[in-house]
């Protein structure tokens, strides 16, 4: 039984701690030169990032969804489909899909199609969104923020579970004996994670529903994170699940450079300038002050420091996957490429060596 | 002024009669062997068809949308994005997008993103759908069939025209100063066609709105088709447009083989078996009896007969693009490949020779 749940999520312990990249699809000028790529260049380079991530041996590549100025990932599914068609191994995922403002039927159709295109490499992460402008754009009310997520997420899970669906809800017309096509690769279910950040309620709900979580760790320390994940595990137990049996993914900053101090300084420069440019209060700059410590969840530094951090996190948190953001705030493509190369050469072999189960 | 409208549709007279392929994304067994590919194979071969079409020198490749049993193109946009990422020249289009049951904001986001991925090769064709099951599936009422199309199509055109949109309608919450992103490649507008089939009203509406048409010619003869298109041209004049200035695309069956009779027999076998399998009264088998005549709009036969038909159609109808369906009803991939090769070798050079303006 233990193995079943992992298989269902297409996670295999023999693979060790899975490492991946995510992009929020931001479109921001370089902080110093103020130069901006064209929108077409940026989108094409995100697709290339996915290809480079595969070549470097990363396990997964995720594309976020944003519908606002300074972002280019309004249509995360077409970007992911492009990566699916030009790669062979790497898993693909949204991160997150704002399911409350979408039609779960369309989301499932898109994701299942990408699963067929990629021979079974597609996953979904569903969140509620911190950026709220998209509610108005896509025709939903912020008053229904929680209820929309709950209803639509449940519906998505039902579509994934059954081929013929009967369903009634408040925010979408009912489905009566509707055939949901296409089905994912080999008639499997799509792995579907719930995105959580600070809310203990979100954790509890995910546990009660028996869905794996994708947890942003941006502004936490290791102990707080550990306690937070343990709430999820306890609640899984309470709900009758085997906690060790449910994969956990974490997500945060990732940046490597030859020297730890220089790497931290470089990346902080991008992050701060990016947040300044976005100028909304939900984008709070994260404190890089303690980033040099092995206990910091900001996975920035020399390759060996980042390896030490990831191994410590794996030991303490017992998670199955870490997904890092290397491209926020106008990072040049040369730097993106160098970072991916360094991760492939220096970080992945070490992390896999100590975490892969023989 | 004349040239302006063509440029806007990314059609260039110097290119002659444009030739393309469309697929409805059907998933049907071979009529004789009853063998079916896996869903994954069929979708991946549709993507390969787009690549082969480019290599053969075809101008455009279109993917239709269907949400029902025996079809795999529920998510036309992710399939098109995969083709965009793996080709360099060929134009891409939906054919059709059922805009009445979609959110035009999402459709525009998807299409503009594919336009950026492909450096400006994406187009849209919007129709009302003959297959009606998707209304229920996607949460709309068939009672609003006409009104949904009219409202959503108008909104899509507005999103294409302006970056910041104010809009109020009946079937979708309003847009107030909403920023619609991303914008298409080089800030151009996307070419957007209206799909028409039998209805003179559809023609008139398209003309009054000044949009180009995409006209299915399956069940017509040349004279009827000519008269039909002339209604569009007259109405364009009445509405103050220059008729010669508005591109017209036609769509129908396309199949070539060494001998005309054998080719016709082969393809009719697929078409009939496909319709039988679908078993709904909207799929009426088309009469192949007169397919050998140069006046038949069924573009099936030897390469030279198909060239003669296309040139005659171009002379009589004065259209700018023909898009053919070569894969309906379980056609094997070997046959699809052979047909595309023959079109590239024997049909395209001849058609271009006589239609391209120097």
XYZ file of C-alpha atoms in Angstrom:
716
model
C 0.000 0.000 0.000
C 2.807 2.392 0.809
C 4.254 2.098 -2.657
C 0.878 2.553 -4.325
C 0.427 6.194 -3.359
C 3.900 7.132 -4.581
C 3.362 5.356 -7.862
C 0.120 7.206 -8.285
C 2.063 10.449 -7.968
C 4.700 9.086 -10.322
C 7.334 9.545 -7.614
C 9.834 6.780 -7.054
C 11.950 6.625 -3.908
C 14.814 5.079 -5.827
C 15.123 8.425 -7.536
C 16.082 10.156 -4.273
C 15.167 13.776 -3.587
C 13.704 15.061 -6.824
C 15.079 18.402 -7.992
C 13.340 20.751 -10.356
C 12.963 24.326 -11.553
C 9.947 26.574 -11.669
C 9.401 29.878 -13.389
C 6.699 32.402 -12.587
C 6.969 33.647 -16.162
C 7.854 37.166 -15.068
C 8.887 39.633 -17.732
C 11.163 42.184 -16.093
C 14.115 44.290 -17.198
C 17.653 43.503 -16.094
C 18.145 45.430 -12.841
C 21.370 47.144 -13.919
C 21.221 47.496 -17.686
C 17.407 47.979 -17.627
C 17.345 45.979 -20.851
C 14.347 43.782 -21.538
C 14.117 40.912 -23.982
C 11.214 40.933 -26.407
C 8.158 39.002 -25.138
C 8.801 36.398 -27.815
C 12.426 35.944 -26.730
C 11.462 35.551 -23.083
C 8.788 32.929 -23.797
C 11.061 31.023 -26.151
C 13.829 31.083 -23.546
C 11.470 29.690 -20.901
C 10.846 26.795 -23.291
C 14.614 26.446 -23.758
C 15.020 26.480 -19.958
C 12.866 23.373 -19.833
C 15.074 21.701 -22.444
C 18.267 22.704 -20.591
C 16.792 21.460 -17.317
C 16.242 18.066 -18.915
C 19.799 17.992 -20.273
C 21.168 18.855 -16.828
C 19.312 15.927 -15.293
C 16.668 17.838 -13.368
C 13.540 15.837 -12.581
C 10.816 18.391 -13.199
C 10.089 21.789 -14.761
C 7.124 23.932 -13.697
C 5.486 27.004 -15.192
C 3.353 29.322 -13.070
C 0.263 31.226 -14.163
C -0.039 34.989 -13.974
C -2.441 37.374 -15.667
C -0.995 40.822 -15.127
C 1.582 43.327 -16.264
C 5.218 42.203 -16.084
C 4.279 38.537 -16.620
C 4.139 36.416 -19.776
C 2.729 33.153 -18.463
C -0.971 33.857 -18.904
C -1.163 30.645 -20.906
C 0.969 28.217 -18.920
C -0.488 25.207 -20.755
C 0.699 26.206 -24.241
C 4.186 26.912 -22.842
C 4.238 23.512 -21.129
C 2.981 21.823 -24.300
C 5.882 23.358 -26.211
C 8.327 21.953 -23.671
C 6.556 18.582 -23.757
C 7.040 18.387 -27.521
C 10.754 19.207 -27.324
C 11.856 17.018 -24.385
C 11.813 13.298 -23.606
C 12.430 12.688 -19.911
C 11.685 15.613 -17.651
C 8.385 15.783 -15.782
C 6.266 18.868 -16.407
C 3.884 20.708 -14.162
C 1.944 23.859 -13.633
C 2.924 25.728 -10.506
C 0.357 26.791 -9.730
C -2.829 26.622 -11.743
C -5.326 29.057 -10.254
C -8.130 26.563 -10.371
C -10.765 28.821 -8.741
C -10.912 31.108 -11.789
C -10.726 28.314 -14.371
C -13.073 25.674 -15.701
C -11.693 22.422 -14.301
C -12.947 20.616 -17.414
C -10.726 22.770 -19.649
C -7.788 22.444 -17.245
C -8.123 18.672 -17.238
C -8.453 18.517 -21.046
C -5.286 20.598 -21.444
C -3.258 18.693 -18.857
C -4.359 15.248 -20.062
C -3.459 16.247 -23.629
C 0.013 17.355 -22.525
C 0.274 14.042 -20.670
C -0.391 12.234 -23.960
C 2.044 14.464 -25.857
C 4.761 13.738 -23.264
C 4.099 10.020 -22.715
C 2.980 10.524 -19.127
C 5.095 13.371 -17.772
C 2.426 15.939 -16.851
C 1.343 17.010 -13.369
C -0.794 19.770 -11.884
C -0.331 22.009 -8.864
C -3.445 23.948 -7.910
C -3.417 27.101 -5.816
C -5.585 30.018 -4.826
C -3.246 32.780 -6.070
C -1.728 35.633 -4.133
C -2.060 37.884 -7.154
C -5.694 38.792 -7.205
C -6.131 40.827 -10.396
C -6.982 37.737 -12.376
C -10.302 37.296 -10.568
C -11.696 40.413 -12.242
C -10.080 39.659 -15.585
C -11.477 36.148 -15.744
C -14.927 37.031 -14.482
C -14.960 35.890 -10.848
C -15.549 37.660 -7.554
C -12.926 37.866 -4.839
C -15.768 37.430 -2.341
C -15.827 33.779 -3.374
C -12.056 33.325 -3.080
C -12.138 30.285 -0.745
C -15.337 28.733 -2.006
C -14.265 28.917 -5.644
C -11.042 27.092 -4.871
C -12.718 24.417 -2.792
C -15.414 23.657 -5.327
C -13.266 23.747 -8.435
C -10.424 21.770 -6.884
C -12.828 19.039 -5.800
C -14.281 18.941 -9.286
C -10.822 18.647 -10.849
C -10.044 15.678 -8.599
C -13.324 14.058 -9.618
C -12.567 14.512 -13.329
C -9.175 12.921 -12.765
C -10.724 9.998 -10.937
C -13.586 9.111 -13.285
C -14.141 9.124 -17.019
C -17.891 9.753 -16.778
C -18.771 12.487 -14.325
C -21.927 13.567 -12.541
C -21.450 16.722 -10.529
C -23.374 19.706 -9.201
C -21.893 22.845 -7.693
C -22.469 26.497 -7.077
C -19.993 28.176 -9.402
C -20.304 26.106 -12.551
C -23.243 24.503 -14.395
C -23.713 20.815 -13.533
C -22.202 17.852 -15.340
C -24.653 15.065 -16.146
C -23.110 11.805 -17.318
C -20.425 13.776 -19.099
C -17.568 11.929 -20.735
C -14.282 13.622 -19.819
C -11.670 13.187 -22.564
C -8.888 12.674 -23.281
C -7.797 10.409 -20.448
C -4.174 10.711 -19.323
C -1.394 8.490 -20.663
C -2.039 4.780 -20.134
C -5.338 5.607 -18.395
C -3.364 6.703 -15.333
C -4.427 9.558 -13.106
C -2.586 12.856 -13.279
C -0.576 13.691 -10.166
C -2.392 16.701 -8.646
C -0.807 18.682 -5.799
C -2.334 21.382 -3.663
C -0.209 24.507 -3.350
C 0.065 25.730 0.243
C 2.017 28.548 1.754
C 1.295 29.907 5.192
C -2.182 28.701 5.980
C -2.595 25.771 8.363
C -6.153 25.385 7.088
C -4.886 24.676 3.584
C -2.628 21.970 4.992
C -5.471 20.413 6.903
C -7.778 20.419 3.908
C -5.116 18.855 1.699
C -4.531 16.129 4.284
C -8.232 15.428 4.693
C -8.621 15.097 0.949
C -5.559 12.883 0.734
C -3.740 15.044 -1.778
C 0.000 15.739 -1.801
C 1.206 19.280 -1.119
C 3.488 21.728 -2.862
C 4.746 24.103 -0.219
C 6.405 27.470 -0.870
C 9.178 27.886 1.696
C 10.274 31.385 0.784
C 9.926 33.191 4.080
C 10.440 30.448 6.640
C 13.248 28.973 8.679
C 13.892 25.252 8.837
C 12.234 24.674 12.234
C 9.076 26.548 11.320
C 8.894 24.636 8.057
C 9.348 21.328 9.844
C 6.577 22.115 12.306
C 4.352 23.227 9.458
C 4.833 20.018 7.482
C 4.282 17.968 10.617
C 0.812 19.464 10.947
C 0.106 18.032 7.512
C 1.445 14.628 8.506
C -0.571 14.564 11.724
C -3.705 15.489 9.884
C -3.006 12.781 7.311
C -2.869 10.263 10.161
C -6.091 11.593 11.628
C -7.748 11.197 8.253
C -6.587 7.582 8.010
C -3.718 7.998 5.603
C -0.173 6.776 6.101
C 1.808 10.051 6.359
C 5.053 8.617 4.998
C 3.081 7.579 1.994
C 2.163 11.063 0.767
C 4.762 12.998 -1.229
C 5.646 16.566 -0.240
C 7.215 19.070 -2.611
C 8.810 22.315 -1.479
C 9.588 25.356 -3.596
C 11.851 28.374 -3.152
C 14.745 30.336 -4.531
C 17.638 28.470 -6.111
C 20.851 30.016 -7.365
C 24.397 28.715 -7.444
C 27.669 30.464 -8.173
C 31.314 29.726 -7.517
C 31.417 31.796 -4.303
C 28.572 31.760 -1.781
C 28.675 35.436 -0.856
C 28.876 36.604 -4.446
C 26.105 34.243 -5.516
C 23.835 35.513 -2.752
C 24.582 39.130 -3.563
C 23.959 38.568 -7.281
C 20.633 36.867 -6.860
C 19.368 39.203 -4.158
C 20.021 42.040 -6.590
C 17.622 40.442 -9.084
C 14.981 39.530 -6.514
C 14.893 42.987 -4.917
C 14.805 44.845 -8.219
C 12.063 42.517 -9.428
C 9.876 43.137 -6.396
C 10.489 46.874 -6.638
C 9.322 46.843 -10.202
C 6.146 44.927 -9.417
C 5.243 47.415 -6.673
C 2.457 45.515 -5.000
C 2.417 44.698 -1.334
C 2.033 40.986 -1.882
C 5.549 40.900 -3.258
C 7.594 41.208 -0.105
C 11.295 40.948 -0.443
C 12.613 37.919 1.369
C 15.347 38.395 3.927
C 18.642 37.169 2.476
C 20.600 38.077 5.636
C 20.980 34.532 6.897
C 21.204 32.947 3.462
C 24.824 31.878 4.158
C 23.666 29.573 6.954
C 23.131 25.920 6.191
C 19.807 26.244 8.008
C 18.497 28.854 5.572
C 15.789 27.657 3.218
C 17.024 30.109 0.617
C 18.947 27.663 -1.534
C 21.491 30.172 -2.742
C 25.276 29.956 -2.552
C 28.184 27.866 -3.764
C 27.277 24.414 -5.105
C 28.561 22.743 -1.946
C 26.585 25.054 0.367
C 23.423 24.441 -1.669
C 24.048 20.677 -1.542
C 24.466 20.861 2.238
C 21.254 22.847 2.579
C 19.259 20.472 0.391
C 20.542 17.401 2.235
C 19.771 18.977 5.597
C 16.287 19.950 4.412
C 15.707 16.429 3.152
C 16.835 14.994 6.506
C 14.739 17.382 8.580
C 11.690 17.773 6.408
C 11.566 14.342 4.786
C 10.193 15.813 1.557
C 10.415 14.132 -1.836
C 10.976 17.082 -4.149
C 12.473 20.566 -4.156
C 11.682 22.953 -6.984
C 13.753 26.122 -7.335
C 13.266 29.471 -9.019
C 16.427 30.636 -10.783
C 15.094 33.242 -13.202
C 13.111 35.903 -11.335
C 13.763 39.598 -11.875
C 15.437 39.872 -15.278
C 18.195 37.276 -14.871
C 20.046 37.094 -18.197
C 19.746 33.925 -20.227
C 23.511 33.415 -20.039
C 23.221 33.356 -16.274
C 20.230 31.022 -16.382
C 22.227 28.673 -18.568
C 25.305 28.839 -16.280
C 23.157 28.197 -13.205
C 21.484 25.161 -14.785
C 24.892 23.820 -15.873
C 26.300 24.202 -12.358
C 23.246 22.536 -10.826
C 23.647 19.646 -13.257
C 27.370 19.242 -12.655
C 27.763 19.930 -8.972
C 24.430 19.778 -7.163
C 22.404 16.928 -8.668
C 25.087 14.181 -8.455
C 25.769 14.935 -4.775
C 22.124 15.193 -3.760
C 21.221 11.981 -5.580
C 24.242 10.155 -4.118
C 23.013 10.669 -0.575
C 19.256 10.448 -1.057
C 18.572 7.802 -3.702
C 17.398 4.544 -2.157
C 19.286 1.580 -3.550
C -5.474 50.433 -48.621
C -5.962 47.225 -50.593
C -2.657 45.828 -49.434
C -3.296 46.784 -45.819
C -6.095 44.317 -45.188
C -4.099 41.414 -46.623
C -1.086 42.292 -44.530
C -3.284 42.392 -41.461
C -4.305 38.826 -42.230
C -0.686 37.916 -42.912
C -1.642 36.855 -46.440
C 0.600 37.920 -49.299
C -0.570 37.754 -52.906
C 2.942 36.987 -54.082
C 2.513 33.659 -52.308
C -0.273 32.579 -54.700
C -3.113 30.330 -53.572
C -2.169 29.217 -50.076
C -2.490 25.493 -49.425
C -2.852 23.899 -46.026
C -4.084 20.915 -44.063
C -6.585 20.661 -41.266
C -7.372 17.838 -38.904
C -10.516 17.429 -36.860
C -8.523 15.357 -34.388
C -10.758 12.339 -34.837
C -9.701 9.090 -33.186
C -11.150 6.268 -35.227
C -10.122 2.715 -36.072
C -8.860 1.760 -39.518
C -11.970 0.789 -41.509
C -10.611 -2.584 -42.658
C -8.200 -3.760 -39.969
C -10.264 -2.103 -37.182
C -6.938 -1.297 -35.526
C -6.666 1.878 -33.495
C -3.519 3.688 -32.477
C -3.132 4.591 -28.811
C -4.429 8.088 -27.971
C -0.844 9.159 -27.350
C 0.301 7.897 -30.747
C -2.530 9.654 -32.556
C -1.873 13.013 -30.856
C 1.859 12.745 -31.423
C 1.256 11.886 -35.077
C -0.968 14.948 -35.492
C 1.975 17.012 -34.227
C 4.227 15.170 -36.685
C 1.705 15.901 -39.466
C 2.277 19.592 -38.810
C 6.028 19.093 -39.104
C 5.661 17.065 -42.329
C 3.306 19.706 -43.739
C 5.993 22.334 -43.173
C 8.641 20.152 -44.834
C 6.364 19.605 -47.845
C 5.969 23.362 -48.294
C 2.375 23.718 -47.181
C 1.424 27.198 -45.984
C -0.756 26.418 -42.977
C -1.796 23.652 -40.580
C -5.039 23.761 -38.620
C -6.372 21.761 -35.677
C -10.097 21.584 -34.950
C -11.754 21.395 -31.552
C -14.023 18.544 -30.492
C -15.202 17.452 -27.064
C -16.733 14.041 -27.551
C -16.067 10.365 -27.991
C -13.926 9.395 -30.997
C -12.035 12.712 -30.906
C -8.726 13.687 -29.293
C -8.588 17.407 -29.992
C -10.356 18.689 -26.891
C -7.316 20.878 -26.273
C -6.462 22.228 -29.707
C -4.231 24.947 -28.244
C -1.726 22.621 -26.553
C -1.485 20.560 -29.758
C -0.882 23.716 -31.799
C 1.700 24.939 -29.269
C 3.584 21.661 -29.675
C 3.647 22.156 -33.437
C 4.682 25.794 -33.003
C 7.686 24.719 -30.928
C 8.819 22.139 -33.477
C 8.404 24.077 -36.752
C 9.799 27.311 -38.203
C 7.793 28.435 -41.214
C 4.293 27.043 -41.405
C 1.345 29.142 -40.233
C -0.827 27.610 -37.527
C -4.501 27.968 -36.845
C -7.443 26.604 -35.001
C -10.209 25.379 -37.258
C -12.518 26.084 -35.683
C -12.458 27.378 -32.132
C -15.976 27.113 -30.709
C -15.861 30.595 -29.281
C -19.430 30.583 -27.889
C -18.551 28.031 -25.206
C -15.141 29.513 -24.365
C -13.893 32.543 -22.489
C -12.514 34.799 -25.248
C -9.923 36.119 -22.768
C -8.443 32.626 -22.331
C -8.627 31.941 -26.077
C -6.788 35.179 -26.807
C -4.155 34.503 -24.127
C -3.521 31.041 -25.572
C -3.403 32.171 -29.195
C -1.225 35.229 -28.516
C 1.194 33.021 -26.566
C 1.427 30.564 -29.471
C 1.985 33.586 -31.726
C 4.985 34.548 -29.558
C 6.270 30.969 -29.475
C 6.068 30.778 -33.286
C 7.345 34.274 -34.145
C 4.015 35.396 -35.563
C 2.523 32.322 -37.213
C -0.734 31.898 -35.262
C -4.280 32.492 -36.497
C -7.794 31.798 -35.247
C -10.907 30.524 -36.977
C -14.067 30.858 -34.891
C -17.199 28.847 -35.473
C -20.448 27.861 -33.817
C -19.955 24.095 -33.964
C -22.145 21.471 -35.580
C -21.349 19.035 -32.779
C -23.475 20.231 -29.936
C -22.487 18.003 -27.012
C -19.834 20.438 -25.897
C -22.408 23.010 -24.835
C -23.518 20.808 -21.959
C -20.006 19.699 -21.106
C -18.668 23.236 -20.911
C -21.629 24.678 -19.069
C -23.629 26.542 -21.706
C -27.171 26.297 -22.996
C -28.000 25.443 -26.578
C -30.864 27.944 -26.310
C -28.220 30.653 -26.531
C -26.430 29.091 -29.523
C -26.531 32.192 -31.762
C -26.276 34.821 -29.065
C -23.304 33.159 -27.409
C -21.410 33.127 -30.678
C -22.238 36.714 -31.541
C -21.268 38.104 -28.155
C -18.111 36.082 -27.610
C -16.863 36.565 -31.169
C -17.292 40.340 -30.874
C -15.428 40.283 -27.573
C -12.559 38.281 -29.085
C -12.234 40.844 -31.881
C -12.158 43.635 -29.296
C -9.416 41.908 -27.276
C -7.408 41.544 -30.482
C -7.872 45.193 -31.335
C -7.062 46.818 -27.988
C -4.674 46.142 -25.134
C -6.912 47.693 -22.469
C -10.518 46.576 -22.754
C -13.818 47.839 -21.385
C -16.686 45.575 -22.249
C -20.110 44.503 -20.979
C -22.165 41.588 -22.212
C -24.805 39.076 -21.267
C -22.887 35.822 -21.073
C -19.704 36.844 -19.315
C -18.911 39.220 -16.434
C -17.777 42.680 -17.604
C -14.213 43.781 -18.272
C -13.309 47.137 -16.720
C -10.021 48.662 -17.874
C -8.565 45.183 -18.101
C -5.098 44.733 -19.547
C -5.129 41.858 -22.039
C -1.738 40.123 -22.215
C 0.336 38.881 -23.841
C 0.033 40.864 -27.054
C 0.727 38.979 -30.301
C 4.159 38.960 -31.965
C 5.434 42.440 -32.813
C 2.245 43.956 -31.387
C 0.403 42.811 -34.514
C -3.190 41.651 -34.497
C -3.955 37.970 -34.830
C -5.688 37.019 -38.086
C -9.202 35.960 -37.028
C -11.555 34.262 -39.507
C -15.202 33.428 -39.134
C -16.100 29.852 -40.031
C -19.171 29.641 -42.289
C -20.844 26.722 -43.942
C -24.342 26.915 -45.325
C -25.858 29.936 -43.694
C -26.198 33.145 -45.697
C -26.718 35.003 -42.426
C -23.269 33.988 -41.223
C -21.785 35.354 -44.445
C -23.645 38.629 -44.081
C -22.583 39.055 -40.479
C -18.962 38.335 -41.310
C -19.069 40.894 -44.118
C -20.713 43.526 -41.963
C -18.038 43.042 -39.298
C -15.297 43.143 -41.911
C -13.821 39.781 -41.007
C -12.446 37.228 -43.463
C -14.254 33.910 -43.855
C -13.263 30.269 -43.695
C -15.803 28.349 -45.719
C -16.375 24.590 -45.595
C -17.130 23.427 -49.143
C -17.826 19.785 -48.422
C -21.272 19.391 -49.880
C -21.407 22.005 -52.622
C -20.776 22.247 -56.332
C -18.622 24.948 -57.861
C -21.473 27.181 -59.066
C -23.283 27.092 -55.722
C -20.040 27.885 -53.947
C -19.339 30.779 -56.297
C -22.793 32.245 -55.740
C -22.387 31.790 -51.990
C -19.059 33.607 -51.858
C -20.443 36.373 -54.056
C -23.097 37.103 -51.442
C -20.216 37.744 -49.041
C -18.490 40.035 -51.543
C -21.687 41.979 -52.236
C -22.331 42.424 -48.561
C -18.730 43.573 -48.056
C -19.356 46.264 -50.670
C -22.594 47.278 -49.006
C -20.751 47.597 -45.725
C -18.136 49.854 -47.306
C -15.312 47.365 -47.666
C -13.376 46.607 -50.805
C -14.380 42.970 -51.542
C -11.150 42.085 -53.345
C -9.378 43.168 -50.235
C -10.766 40.526 -47.872
C -9.190 37.075 -47.917
C -11.382 33.975 -48.286
C -10.303 30.507 -47.200
C -12.090 27.316 -48.234
C -11.849 23.917 -46.629
C -12.699 20.385 -47.742
C -11.433 16.911 -48.391
C -7.983 16.480 -49.891
C -6.415 13.215 -50.960
C -4.025 12.370 -53.762
C -2.913 9.033 -55.194
C -1.323 7.867 -58.404
C -4.662 6.967 -60.043
C -7.739 9.157 -59.673
C -10.301 6.378 -59.422
C -8.285 4.386 -56.934
C -7.566 7.494 -54.836
C -11.240 8.379 -54.713
C -12.228 4.855 -53.785
C -9.584 4.689 -51.043
C -10.519 7.934 -49.387
C -14.272 7.397 -49.659
C -13.741 4.128 -47.815
C -12.230 6.058 -44.874
C -14.795 8.857 -44.923
C -17.807 6.520 -45.016
C -16.473 4.223 -42.309
C -15.663 7.233 -40.148
C -19.155 8.667 -40.443
C -20.695 5.263 -39.774
C -18.678 4.982 -36.596
C -19.698 8.432 -35.358
C -23.364 7.617 -35.895
C -24.851 11.061 -35.482
C -27.032 12.684 -38.076
C -24.823 15.743 -38.380
C -22.189 13.567 -40.001
C -23.652 13.041 -43.419
C -21.561 11.227 -45.910
C -20.626 13.446 -48.805
C -21.434 12.296 -52.301
C -18.232 11.159 -54.022
C -20.049 10.199 -57.235
C -18.882 13.189 -59.244
C -15.487 13.455 -57.572
C -13.767 12.606 -60.873
C -15.036 15.784 -62.484
C -12.807 18.827 -62.531
C -15.825 20.801 -61.272
C -16.080 18.741 -58.078
C -15.013 20.529 -54.924
C -13.908 17.223 -53.445
C -10.192 17.625 -54.040
C -9.482 13.939 -54.409
C -7.746 12.175 -57.266
C -4.437 12.009 -59.087
C -2.069 14.925 -58.453
C -2.842 16.412 -61.865
C -6.619 16.200 -61.380
C -6.310 17.842 -57.953
C -4.107 20.583 -59.441
C -6.697 21.184 -62.178
C -9.482 21.357 -59.604
C -7.602 23.769 -57.360
C -6.686 26.049 -60.261
C -10.263 26.064 -61.519
C -11.548 26.800 -58.007
C -9.061 29.638 -57.691
C -10.154 31.065 -61.051
C -13.862 30.763 -60.318
C -13.937 31.510 -56.614
C -11.029 33.939 -56.337
C -10.158 32.636 -52.891
C -6.742 32.991 -51.248
C -6.415 29.725 -49.365
C -7.569 26.103 -49.536
C -7.187 23.868 -46.505
C -7.658 20.128 -46.929
C -8.467 17.242 -44.610
C -6.368 14.168 -45.417
C -6.648 12.150 -42.211
C -10.311 11.532 -41.351
C -11.580 8.059 -40.503
C -8.544 6.084 -39.398
C -6.175 6.823 -42.296
C -2.844 5.130 -41.470
C 0.130 7.315 -40.738
C 2.012 5.799 -43.667
C -0.766 6.951 -45.948
C -0.841 10.393 -44.348
C 2.891 10.663 -44.947
C 2.614 9.507 -48.566
C -0.243 11.946 -49.236
C 1.724 14.887 -47.789
C 4.792 13.890 -49.833
C 2.736 13.736 -53.045
C 1.122 17.091 -52.309
C 4.556 18.584 -51.744
C 6.078 17.091 -54.886
C 3.273 17.284 -57.398
C 0.541 19.642 -56.256
C 2.185 22.631 -54.566
C 4.730 23.474 -57.305
C 2.031 23.481 -60.011
C -0.521 25.453 -58.028
C 2.060 28.048 -57.021
C 3.402 28.308 -60.581
C 0.038 29.453 -61.900
C -1.240 31.500 -58.992
C 1.720 33.338 -57.432
C 1.801 36.983 -58.448
C 5.239 38.045 -59.595
